[in-house]
mmCIF file of C-alpha atoms in Angstrom:
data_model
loop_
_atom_site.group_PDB
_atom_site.id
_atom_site.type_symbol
_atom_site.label_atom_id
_atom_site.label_comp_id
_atom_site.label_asym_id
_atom_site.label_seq_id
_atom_site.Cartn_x
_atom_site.Cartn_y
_atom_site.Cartn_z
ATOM 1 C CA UNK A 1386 0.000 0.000 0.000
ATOM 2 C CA UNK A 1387 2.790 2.254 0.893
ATOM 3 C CA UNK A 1388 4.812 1.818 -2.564
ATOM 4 C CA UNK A 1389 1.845 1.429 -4.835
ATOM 5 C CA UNK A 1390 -1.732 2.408 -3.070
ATOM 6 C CA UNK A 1391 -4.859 0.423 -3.268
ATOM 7 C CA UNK A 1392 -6.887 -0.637 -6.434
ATOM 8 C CA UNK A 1393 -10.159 1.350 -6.151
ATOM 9 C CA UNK A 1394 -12.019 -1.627 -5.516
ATOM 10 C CA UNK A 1395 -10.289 -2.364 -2.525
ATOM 11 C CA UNK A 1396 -10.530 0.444 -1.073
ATOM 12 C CA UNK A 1397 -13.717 0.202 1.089
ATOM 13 C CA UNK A 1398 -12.835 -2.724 2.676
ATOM 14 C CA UNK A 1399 -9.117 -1.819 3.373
ATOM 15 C CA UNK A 1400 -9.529 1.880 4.608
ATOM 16 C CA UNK A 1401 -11.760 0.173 7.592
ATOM 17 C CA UNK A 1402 -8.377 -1.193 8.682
ATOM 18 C CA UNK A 1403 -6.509 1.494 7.621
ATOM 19 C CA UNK A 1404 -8.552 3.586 9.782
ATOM 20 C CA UNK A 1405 -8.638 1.520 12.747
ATOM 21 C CA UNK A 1406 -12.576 0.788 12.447
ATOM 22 C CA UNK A 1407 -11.420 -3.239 11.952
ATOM 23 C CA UNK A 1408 -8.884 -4.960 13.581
ATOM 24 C CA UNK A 1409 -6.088 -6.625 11.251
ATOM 25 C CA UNK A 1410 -6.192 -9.567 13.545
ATOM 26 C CA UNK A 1411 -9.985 -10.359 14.184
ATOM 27 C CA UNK A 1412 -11.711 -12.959 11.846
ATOM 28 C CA UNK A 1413 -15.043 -12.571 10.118
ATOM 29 C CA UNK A 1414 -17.296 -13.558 13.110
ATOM 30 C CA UNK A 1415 -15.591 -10.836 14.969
ATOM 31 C CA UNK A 1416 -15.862 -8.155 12.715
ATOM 32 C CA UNK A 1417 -19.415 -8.917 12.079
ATOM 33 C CA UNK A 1418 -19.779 -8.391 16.088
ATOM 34 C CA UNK A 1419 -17.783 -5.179 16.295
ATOM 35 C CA UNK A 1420 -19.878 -3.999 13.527
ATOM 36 C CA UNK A 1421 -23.096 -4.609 15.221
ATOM 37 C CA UNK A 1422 -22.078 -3.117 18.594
ATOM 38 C CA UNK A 1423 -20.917 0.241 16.338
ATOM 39 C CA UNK A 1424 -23.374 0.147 14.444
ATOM 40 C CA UNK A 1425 -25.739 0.634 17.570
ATOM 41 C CA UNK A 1426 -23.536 2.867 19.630
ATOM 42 C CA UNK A 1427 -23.380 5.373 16.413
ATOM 43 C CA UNK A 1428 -26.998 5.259 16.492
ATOM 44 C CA UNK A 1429 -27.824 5.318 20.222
ATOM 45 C CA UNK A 1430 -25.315 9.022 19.261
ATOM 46 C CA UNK A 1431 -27.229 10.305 16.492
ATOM 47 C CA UNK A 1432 -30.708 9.906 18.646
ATOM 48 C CA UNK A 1433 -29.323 12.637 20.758
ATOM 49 C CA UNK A 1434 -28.936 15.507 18.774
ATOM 50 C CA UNK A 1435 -31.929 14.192 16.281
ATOM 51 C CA UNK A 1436 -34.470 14.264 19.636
ATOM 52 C CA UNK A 1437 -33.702 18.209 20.189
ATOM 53 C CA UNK A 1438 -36.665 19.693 19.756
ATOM 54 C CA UNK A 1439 -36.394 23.199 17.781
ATOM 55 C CA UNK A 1440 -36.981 24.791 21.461
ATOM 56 C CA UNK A 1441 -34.635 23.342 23.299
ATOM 57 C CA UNK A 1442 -31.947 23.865 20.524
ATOM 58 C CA UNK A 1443 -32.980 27.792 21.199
ATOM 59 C CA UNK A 1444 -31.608 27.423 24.438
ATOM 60 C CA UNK A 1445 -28.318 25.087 23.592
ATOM 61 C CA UNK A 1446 -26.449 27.584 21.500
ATOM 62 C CA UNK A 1447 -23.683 25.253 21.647
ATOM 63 C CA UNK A 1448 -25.679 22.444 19.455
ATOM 64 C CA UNK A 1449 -27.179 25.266 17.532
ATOM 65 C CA UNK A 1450 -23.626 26.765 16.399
ATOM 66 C CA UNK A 1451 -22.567 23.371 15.599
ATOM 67 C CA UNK A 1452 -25.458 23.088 13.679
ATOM 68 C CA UNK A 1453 -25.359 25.763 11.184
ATOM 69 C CA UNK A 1454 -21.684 25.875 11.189
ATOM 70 C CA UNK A 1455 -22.066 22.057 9.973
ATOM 71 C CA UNK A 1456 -24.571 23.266 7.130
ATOM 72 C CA UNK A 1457 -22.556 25.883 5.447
ATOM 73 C CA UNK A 1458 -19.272 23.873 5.098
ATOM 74 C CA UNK A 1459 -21.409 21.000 4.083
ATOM 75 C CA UNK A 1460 -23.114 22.936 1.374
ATOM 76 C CA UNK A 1461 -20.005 23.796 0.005
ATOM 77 C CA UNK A 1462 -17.416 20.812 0.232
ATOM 78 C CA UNK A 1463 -16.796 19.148 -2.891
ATOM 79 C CA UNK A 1464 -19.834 19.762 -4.727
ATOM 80 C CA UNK A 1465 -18.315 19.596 -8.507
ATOM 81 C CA UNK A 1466 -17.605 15.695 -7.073
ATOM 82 C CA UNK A 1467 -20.344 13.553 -8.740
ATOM 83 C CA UNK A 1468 -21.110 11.724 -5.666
ATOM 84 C CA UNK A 1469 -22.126 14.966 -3.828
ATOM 85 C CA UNK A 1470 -23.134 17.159 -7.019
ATOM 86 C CA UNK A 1471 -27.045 18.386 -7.209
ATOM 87 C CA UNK A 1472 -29.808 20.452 -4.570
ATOM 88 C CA UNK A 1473 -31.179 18.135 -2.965
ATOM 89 C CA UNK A 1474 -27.768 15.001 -3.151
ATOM 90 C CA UNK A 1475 -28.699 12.585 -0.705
ATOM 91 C CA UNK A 1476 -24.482 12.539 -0.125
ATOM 92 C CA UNK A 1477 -25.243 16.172 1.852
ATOM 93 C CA UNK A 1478 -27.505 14.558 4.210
ATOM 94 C CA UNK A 1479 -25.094 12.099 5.203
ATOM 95 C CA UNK A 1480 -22.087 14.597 5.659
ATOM 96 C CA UNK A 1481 -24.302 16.709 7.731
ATOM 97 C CA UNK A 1482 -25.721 13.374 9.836
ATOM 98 C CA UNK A 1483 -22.008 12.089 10.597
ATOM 99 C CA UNK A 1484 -20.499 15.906 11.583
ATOM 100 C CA UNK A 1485 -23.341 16.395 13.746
ATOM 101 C CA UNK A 1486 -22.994 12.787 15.460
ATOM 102 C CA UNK A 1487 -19.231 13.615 15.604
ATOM 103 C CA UNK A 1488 -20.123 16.173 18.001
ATOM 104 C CA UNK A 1489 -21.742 14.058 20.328
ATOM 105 C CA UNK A 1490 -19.219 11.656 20.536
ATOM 106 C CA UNK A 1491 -16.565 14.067 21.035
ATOM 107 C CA UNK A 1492 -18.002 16.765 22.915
ATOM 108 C CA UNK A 1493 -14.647 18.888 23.880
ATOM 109 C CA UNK A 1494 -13.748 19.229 20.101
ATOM 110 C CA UNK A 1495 -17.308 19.578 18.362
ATOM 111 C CA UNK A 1496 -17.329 20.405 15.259
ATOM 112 C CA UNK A 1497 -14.301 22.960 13.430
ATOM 113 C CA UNK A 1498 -14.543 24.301 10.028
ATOM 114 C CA UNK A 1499 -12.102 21.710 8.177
ATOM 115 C CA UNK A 1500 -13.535 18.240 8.937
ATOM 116 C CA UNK A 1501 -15.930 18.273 6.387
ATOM 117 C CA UNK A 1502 -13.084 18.030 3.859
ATOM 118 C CA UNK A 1503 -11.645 14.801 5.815
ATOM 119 C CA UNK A 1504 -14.901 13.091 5.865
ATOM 120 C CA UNK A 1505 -15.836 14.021 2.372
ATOM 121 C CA UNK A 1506 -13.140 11.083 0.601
ATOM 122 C CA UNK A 1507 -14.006 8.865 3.618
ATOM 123 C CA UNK A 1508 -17.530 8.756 2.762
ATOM 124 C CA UNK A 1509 -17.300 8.666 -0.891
ATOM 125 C CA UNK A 1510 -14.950 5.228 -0.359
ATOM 126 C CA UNK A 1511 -16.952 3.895 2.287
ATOM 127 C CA UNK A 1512 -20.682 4.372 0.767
ATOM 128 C CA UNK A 1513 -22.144 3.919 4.551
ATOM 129 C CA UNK A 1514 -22.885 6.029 6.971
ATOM 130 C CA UNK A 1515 -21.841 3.593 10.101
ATOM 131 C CA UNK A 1516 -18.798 2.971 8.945
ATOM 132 C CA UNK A 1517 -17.393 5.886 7.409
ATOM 133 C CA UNK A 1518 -18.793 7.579 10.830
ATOM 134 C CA UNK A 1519 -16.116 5.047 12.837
ATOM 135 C CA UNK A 1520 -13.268 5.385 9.749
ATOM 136 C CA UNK A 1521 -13.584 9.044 10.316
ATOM 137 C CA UNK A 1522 -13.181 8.790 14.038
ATOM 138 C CA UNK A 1523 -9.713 6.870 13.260
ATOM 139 C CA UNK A 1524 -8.663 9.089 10.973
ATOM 140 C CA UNK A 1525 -9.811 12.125 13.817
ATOM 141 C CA UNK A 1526 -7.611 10.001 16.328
ATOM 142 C CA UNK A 1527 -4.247 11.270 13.938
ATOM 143 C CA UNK A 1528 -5.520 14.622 13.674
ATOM 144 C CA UNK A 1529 -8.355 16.282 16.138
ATOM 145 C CA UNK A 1530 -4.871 18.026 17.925
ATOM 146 C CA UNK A 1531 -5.094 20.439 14.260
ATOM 147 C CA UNK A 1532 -8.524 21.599 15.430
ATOM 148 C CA UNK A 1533 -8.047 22.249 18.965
ATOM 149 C CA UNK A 1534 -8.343 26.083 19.552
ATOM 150 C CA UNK A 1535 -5.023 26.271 20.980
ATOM 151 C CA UNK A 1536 -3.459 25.262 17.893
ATOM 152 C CA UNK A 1537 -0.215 23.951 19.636
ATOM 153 C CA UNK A 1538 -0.255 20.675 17.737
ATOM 154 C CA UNK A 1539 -0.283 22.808 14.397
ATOM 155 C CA UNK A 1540 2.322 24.822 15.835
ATOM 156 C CA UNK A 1541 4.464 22.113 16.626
ATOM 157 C CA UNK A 1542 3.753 20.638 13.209
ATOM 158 C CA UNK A 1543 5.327 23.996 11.580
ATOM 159 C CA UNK A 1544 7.947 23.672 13.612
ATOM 160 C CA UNK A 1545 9.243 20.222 13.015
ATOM 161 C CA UNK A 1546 8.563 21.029 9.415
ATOM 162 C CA UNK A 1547 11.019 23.617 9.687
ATOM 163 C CA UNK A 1548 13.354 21.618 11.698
ATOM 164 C CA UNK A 1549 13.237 18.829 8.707
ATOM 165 C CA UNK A 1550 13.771 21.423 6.205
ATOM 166 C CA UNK A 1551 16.564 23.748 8.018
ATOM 167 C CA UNK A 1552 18.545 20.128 7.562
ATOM 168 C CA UNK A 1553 17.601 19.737 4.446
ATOM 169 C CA UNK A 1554 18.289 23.050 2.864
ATOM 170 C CA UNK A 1555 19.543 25.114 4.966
ATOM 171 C CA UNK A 1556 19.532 27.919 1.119
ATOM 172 C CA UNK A 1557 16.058 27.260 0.934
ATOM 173 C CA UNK A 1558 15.491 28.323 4.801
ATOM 174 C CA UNK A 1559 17.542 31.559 4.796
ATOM 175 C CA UNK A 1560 15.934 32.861 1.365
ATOM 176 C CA UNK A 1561 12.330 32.396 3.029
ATOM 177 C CA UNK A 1562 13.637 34.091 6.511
ATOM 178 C CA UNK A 1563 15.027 37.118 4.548
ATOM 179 C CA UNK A 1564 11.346 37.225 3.285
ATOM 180 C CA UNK A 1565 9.894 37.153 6.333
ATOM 181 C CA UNK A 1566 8.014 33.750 5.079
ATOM 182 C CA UNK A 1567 10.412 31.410 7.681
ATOM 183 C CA UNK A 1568 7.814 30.433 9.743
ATOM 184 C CA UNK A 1569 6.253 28.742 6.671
ATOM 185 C CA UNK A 1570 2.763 29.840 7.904
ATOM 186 C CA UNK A 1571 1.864 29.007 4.159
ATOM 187 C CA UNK A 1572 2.186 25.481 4.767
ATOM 188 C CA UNK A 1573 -0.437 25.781 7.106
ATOM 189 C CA UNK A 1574 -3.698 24.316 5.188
ATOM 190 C CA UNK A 1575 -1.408 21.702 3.745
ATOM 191 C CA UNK A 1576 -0.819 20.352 7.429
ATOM 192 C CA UNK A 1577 -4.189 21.122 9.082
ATOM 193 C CA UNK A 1578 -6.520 19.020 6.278
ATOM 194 C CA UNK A 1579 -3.335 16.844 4.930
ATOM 195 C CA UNK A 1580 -3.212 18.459 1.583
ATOM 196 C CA UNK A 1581 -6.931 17.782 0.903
ATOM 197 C CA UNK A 1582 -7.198 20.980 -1.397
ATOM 198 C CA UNK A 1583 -3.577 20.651 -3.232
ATOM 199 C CA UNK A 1584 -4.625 17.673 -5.565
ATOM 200 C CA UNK A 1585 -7.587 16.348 -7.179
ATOM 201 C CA UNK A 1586 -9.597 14.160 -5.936
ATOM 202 C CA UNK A 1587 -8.874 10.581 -6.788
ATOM 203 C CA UNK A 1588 -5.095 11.641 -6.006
ATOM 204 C CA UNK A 1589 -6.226 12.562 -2.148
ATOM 205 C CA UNK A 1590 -7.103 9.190 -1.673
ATOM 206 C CA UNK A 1591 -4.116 7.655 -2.948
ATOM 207 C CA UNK A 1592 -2.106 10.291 -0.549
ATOM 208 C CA UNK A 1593 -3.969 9.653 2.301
ATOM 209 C CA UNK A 1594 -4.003 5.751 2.323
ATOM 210 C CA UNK A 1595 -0.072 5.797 1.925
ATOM 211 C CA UNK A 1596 0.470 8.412 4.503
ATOM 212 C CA UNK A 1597 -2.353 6.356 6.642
ATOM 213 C CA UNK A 1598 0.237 3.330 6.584
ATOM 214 C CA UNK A 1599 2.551 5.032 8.947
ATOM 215 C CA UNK A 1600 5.228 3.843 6.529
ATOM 216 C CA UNK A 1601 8.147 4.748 6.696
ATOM 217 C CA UNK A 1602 7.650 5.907 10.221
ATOM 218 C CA UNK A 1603 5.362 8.770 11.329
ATOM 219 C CA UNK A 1604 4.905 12.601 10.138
ATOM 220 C CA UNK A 1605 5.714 11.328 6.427
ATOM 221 C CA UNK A 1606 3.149 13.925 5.688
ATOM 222 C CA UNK A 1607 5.478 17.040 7.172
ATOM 223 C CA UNK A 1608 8.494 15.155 4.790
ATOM 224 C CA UNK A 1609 5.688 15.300 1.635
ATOM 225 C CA UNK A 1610 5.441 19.182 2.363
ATOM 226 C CA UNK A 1611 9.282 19.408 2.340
ATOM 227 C CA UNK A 1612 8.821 17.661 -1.028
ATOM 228 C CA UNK A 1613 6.794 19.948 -2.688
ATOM 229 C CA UNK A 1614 8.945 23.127 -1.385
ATOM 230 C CA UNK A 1615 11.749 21.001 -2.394
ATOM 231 C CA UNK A 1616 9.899 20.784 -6.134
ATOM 232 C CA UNK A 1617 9.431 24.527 -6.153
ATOM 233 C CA UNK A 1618 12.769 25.780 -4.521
ATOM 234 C CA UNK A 1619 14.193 27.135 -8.074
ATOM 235 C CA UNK A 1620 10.642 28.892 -8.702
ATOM 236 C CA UNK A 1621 10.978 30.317 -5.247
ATOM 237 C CA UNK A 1622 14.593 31.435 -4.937
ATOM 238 C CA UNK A 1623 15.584 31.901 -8.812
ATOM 239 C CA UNK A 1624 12.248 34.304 -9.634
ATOM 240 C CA UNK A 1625 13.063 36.892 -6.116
ATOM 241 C CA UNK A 1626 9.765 36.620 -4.771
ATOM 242 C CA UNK A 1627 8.804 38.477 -1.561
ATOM 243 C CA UNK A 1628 6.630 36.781 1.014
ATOM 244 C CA UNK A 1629 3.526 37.953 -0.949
ATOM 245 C CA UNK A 1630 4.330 36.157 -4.350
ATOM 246 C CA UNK A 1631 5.892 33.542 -2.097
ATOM 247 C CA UNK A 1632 1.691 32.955 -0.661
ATOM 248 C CA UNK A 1633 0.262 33.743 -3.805
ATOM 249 C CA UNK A 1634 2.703 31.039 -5.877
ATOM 250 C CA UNK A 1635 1.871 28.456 -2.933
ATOM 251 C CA UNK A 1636 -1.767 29.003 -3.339
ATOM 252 C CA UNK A 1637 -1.433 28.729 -7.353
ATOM 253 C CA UNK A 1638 0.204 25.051 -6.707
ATOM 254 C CA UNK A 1639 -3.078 23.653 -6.246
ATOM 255 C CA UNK A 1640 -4.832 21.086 -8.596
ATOM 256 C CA UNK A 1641 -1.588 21.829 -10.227
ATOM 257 C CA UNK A 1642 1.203 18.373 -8.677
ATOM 258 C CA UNK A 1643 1.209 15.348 -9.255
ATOM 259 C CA UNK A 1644 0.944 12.976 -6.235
ATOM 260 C CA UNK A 1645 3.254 10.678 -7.667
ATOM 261 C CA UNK A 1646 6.398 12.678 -7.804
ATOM 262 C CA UNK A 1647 5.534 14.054 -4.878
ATOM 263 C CA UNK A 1648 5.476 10.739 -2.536
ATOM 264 C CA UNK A 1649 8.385 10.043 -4.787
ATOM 265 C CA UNK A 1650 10.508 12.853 -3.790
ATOM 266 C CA UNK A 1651 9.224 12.483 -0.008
ATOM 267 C CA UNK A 1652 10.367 8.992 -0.057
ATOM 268 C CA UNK A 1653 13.593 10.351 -1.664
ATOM 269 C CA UNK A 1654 14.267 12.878 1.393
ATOM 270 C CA UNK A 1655 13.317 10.837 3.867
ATOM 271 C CA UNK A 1656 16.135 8.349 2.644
ATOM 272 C CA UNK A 1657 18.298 10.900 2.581
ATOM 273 C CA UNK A 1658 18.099 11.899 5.896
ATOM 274 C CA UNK A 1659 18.542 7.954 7.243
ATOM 275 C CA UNK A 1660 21.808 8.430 5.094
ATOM 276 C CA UNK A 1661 23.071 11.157 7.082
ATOM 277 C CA UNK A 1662 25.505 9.413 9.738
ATOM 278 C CA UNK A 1663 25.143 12.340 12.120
ATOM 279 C CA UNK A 1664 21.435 12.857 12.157
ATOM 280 C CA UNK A 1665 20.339 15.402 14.611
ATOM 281 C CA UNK A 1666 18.528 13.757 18.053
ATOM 282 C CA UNK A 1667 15.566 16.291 17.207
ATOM 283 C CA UNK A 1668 14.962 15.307 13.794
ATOM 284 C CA UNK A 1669 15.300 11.624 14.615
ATOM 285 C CA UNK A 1670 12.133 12.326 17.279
ATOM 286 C CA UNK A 1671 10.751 13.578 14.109
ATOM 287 C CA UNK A 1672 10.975 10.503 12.321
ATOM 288 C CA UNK A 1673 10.190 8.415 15.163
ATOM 289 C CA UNK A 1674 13.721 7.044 15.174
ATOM 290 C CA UNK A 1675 14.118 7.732 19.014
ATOM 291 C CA UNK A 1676 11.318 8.206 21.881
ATOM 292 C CA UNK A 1677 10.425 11.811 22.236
ATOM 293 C CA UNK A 1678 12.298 13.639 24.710
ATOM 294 C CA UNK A 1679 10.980 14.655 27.896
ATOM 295 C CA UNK A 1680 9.616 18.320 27.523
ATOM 296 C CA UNK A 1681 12.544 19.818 30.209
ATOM 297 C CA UNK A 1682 15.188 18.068 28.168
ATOM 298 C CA UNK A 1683 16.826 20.466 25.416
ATOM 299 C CA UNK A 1684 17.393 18.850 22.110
ATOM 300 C CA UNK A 1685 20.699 19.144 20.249
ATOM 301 C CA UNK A 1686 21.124 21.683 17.662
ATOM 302 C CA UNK A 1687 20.065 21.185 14.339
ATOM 303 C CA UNK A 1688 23.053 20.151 11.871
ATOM 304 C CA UNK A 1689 23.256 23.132 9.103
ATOM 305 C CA UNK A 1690 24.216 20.163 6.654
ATOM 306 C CA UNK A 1691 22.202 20.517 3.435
ATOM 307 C CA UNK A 1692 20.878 16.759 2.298
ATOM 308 C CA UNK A 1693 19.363 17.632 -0.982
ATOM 309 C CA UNK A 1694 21.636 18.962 -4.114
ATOM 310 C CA UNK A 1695 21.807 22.871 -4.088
ATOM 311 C CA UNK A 1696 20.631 24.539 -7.299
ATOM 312 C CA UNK A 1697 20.364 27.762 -6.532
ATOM 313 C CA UNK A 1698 22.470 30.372 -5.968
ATOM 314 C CA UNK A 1699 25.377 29.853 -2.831
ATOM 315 C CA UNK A 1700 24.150 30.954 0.225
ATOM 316 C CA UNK A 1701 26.137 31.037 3.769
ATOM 317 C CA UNK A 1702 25.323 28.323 5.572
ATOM 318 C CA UNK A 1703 23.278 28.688 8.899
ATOM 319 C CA UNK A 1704 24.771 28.674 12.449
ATOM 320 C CA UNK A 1705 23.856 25.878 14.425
ATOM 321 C CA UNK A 1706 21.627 26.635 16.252
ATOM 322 C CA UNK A 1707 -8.938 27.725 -2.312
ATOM 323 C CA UNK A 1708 -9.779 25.785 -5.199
ATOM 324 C CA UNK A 1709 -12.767 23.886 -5.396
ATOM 325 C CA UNK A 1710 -12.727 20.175 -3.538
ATOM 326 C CA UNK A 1711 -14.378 17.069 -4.672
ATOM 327 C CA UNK A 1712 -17.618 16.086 -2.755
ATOM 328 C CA UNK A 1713 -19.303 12.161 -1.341
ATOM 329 C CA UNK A 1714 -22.688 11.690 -1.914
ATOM 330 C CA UNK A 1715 -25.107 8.695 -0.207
ATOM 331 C CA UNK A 1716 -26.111 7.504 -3.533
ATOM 332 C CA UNK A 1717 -23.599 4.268 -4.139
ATOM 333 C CA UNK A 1718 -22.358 4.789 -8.059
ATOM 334 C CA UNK A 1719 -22.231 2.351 -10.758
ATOM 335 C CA UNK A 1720 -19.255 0.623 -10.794
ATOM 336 C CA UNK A 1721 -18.547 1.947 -14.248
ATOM 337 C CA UNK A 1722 -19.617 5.484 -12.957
ATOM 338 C CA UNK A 1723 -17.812 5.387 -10.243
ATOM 339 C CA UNK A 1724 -14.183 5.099 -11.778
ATOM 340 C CA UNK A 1725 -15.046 7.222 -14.400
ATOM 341 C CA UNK A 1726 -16.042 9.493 -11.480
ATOM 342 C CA UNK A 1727 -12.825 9.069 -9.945
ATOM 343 C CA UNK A 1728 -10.807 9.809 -13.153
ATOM 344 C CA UNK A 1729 -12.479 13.159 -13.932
#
């Protein structure tokens, strides 16, 4: 799965293990259990927002919030997709069920503009509202830190990405700083929805179930970001852009690479940096090479060593120290439909 994805077809069934909804080891008669136990929980869940009346939602602005926050992103969330195009696509209705269910189930997070677009693919794969309720529940295991109003965990993500990449190219790091763009705070919808809006459709659900492998050890997704900056460091440093083209070139990326030379070039870096026989303790937490430290304990400094070839101009190095989104609908397509669906 990790070298070559999942035919379409096999999709539905393997993203339930993927996902952590099925376990790898149980056998039929078990999942056929765990299913019916889910199946009932989800909809002992759903009861409990559906039995609001209208009156007592006027007094739970909480639910309410949820509620129409729910129904505008839904509205809107991959609706050129066929499974989720038309008024009245039953696909909507399902989105909207799950998100609101969500809420009840996880009551500290709710519901934050975003999850829509990670439930969208799930439910278009899954074609059932049960399961892709519980897939989408695994998958919000990996990520429900992004949508915590904090936003430490996405902090933390920018940061290690920068760690990876200061090691990497330390060039590439120095020309964004002396744009005031080193905090790569345009990286930040990339991380938060796992690059859900950068490709089409059919190529987000080859990303995900690779980077859903946790091959070739975790945050593979922060080393497929350093891939695509590593695909557009000429652009970037050759064509002196300040940290407004520098957004505005980012932004233009999407729909635009191709998921395959991306995971190729991740693949490529992470390599690289197993290569490298003095490999920072930091960056190895990174890669899951060594047990995070403990908070108090101060990591090394990052090695200035540049892994990847440097084509652009000499620079010192350091000191050490929207586009539209596909859509799921209820309706199950044709088989023939579907993968000519998935190929638009």
């Amino acid at each position: 799965m990790f070298s070559g994805g999942l035919s379409p077809c096999l999709r539905r069934e393997a993203w339930k293990f993927l996902l952590g909804y099925l376990s790898w080891e149980g056998s039929a008669e078990e999942h056929k259990a765990h299913v019916r136990k889910k199946t009932d929980e989800y909809f002992r869940m759903k009861l409990q927002w559906k039995s609001v009346s209208p009156e007592q939602e006027r007094r739970n602005s909480l639910l309410h919030g949820y509620r129409s926050l729910i129904e505008r992103d839904v509205s809107r969330t991959d609706r050129s997709n066929k499974f989720y195009e038309g008024p009245e696509n039953p696909g909507l209705s399902l989105l909207n069920d799950i998100l609101l269910t969500y809420c009840m189930y996880h009551f500290d997070l709710g519901y934050v503009q975003g999850m829509s677009d990670l439930l969208s693919p799930i439910l278009y794969v899954i074609q059932n509202e049960v399961d892709a309720f519980w897939c989408f529940c695994g998958f919000m295991e990996l990520v429900h830190g992004n949508f915590e109003e904090s936003q430490e965990t996405m902090k933390r993500q920018l940061g290690q990405l920068l760690l990876l990449l200061r090691v990497l190219d330390p060039p590439l790091c120095d020309f964004l700083d002396s744009q005031d763009s080193g905090s790569l705070c345009f990286c930040f919808r990339w991380l938060l929805i796992w690059f859900k809006r950068e490709f089409p459709f059919p190529d987000v659900l080859r990303l995900w179930e690779v980077l859903w492998t946790g091959l070739p050890g975790p945050n593979l997704h922060l080393l497929v970001a350093c891939a695509i900056l590593d695909m557009e460091r000429d652009t970037l440093m050759l064509s002196g852009f300040g940290s407004n083209e520098i957004l505005k070139h980012i932004n233009e990326l999407t729909m635009k690479l191709s998921v395959e030379d991306v995971l190729t070039r991740a693949e490529v870096l992470y390599r690289q940096l197993m290569a490298c026989a003095e490999l920072p303790h930091n960056v190895q937490e990174v890669l899951g090479l060594v047990p995070p430290a403990e908070p108090h304990s101060p990591s090394p400094p990052v090695s200035p060593l540049p892994l990847s070839p440097t084509r652009a101009p000499p620079a010192p190095p350091l000191p050490s120290d929207t586009a539209p989104q596909p859509d799921s609908s209820l309706e199950i397509l044709p088989e023939e439909e579907e993968e000519e669906g998935t190929n638009s």
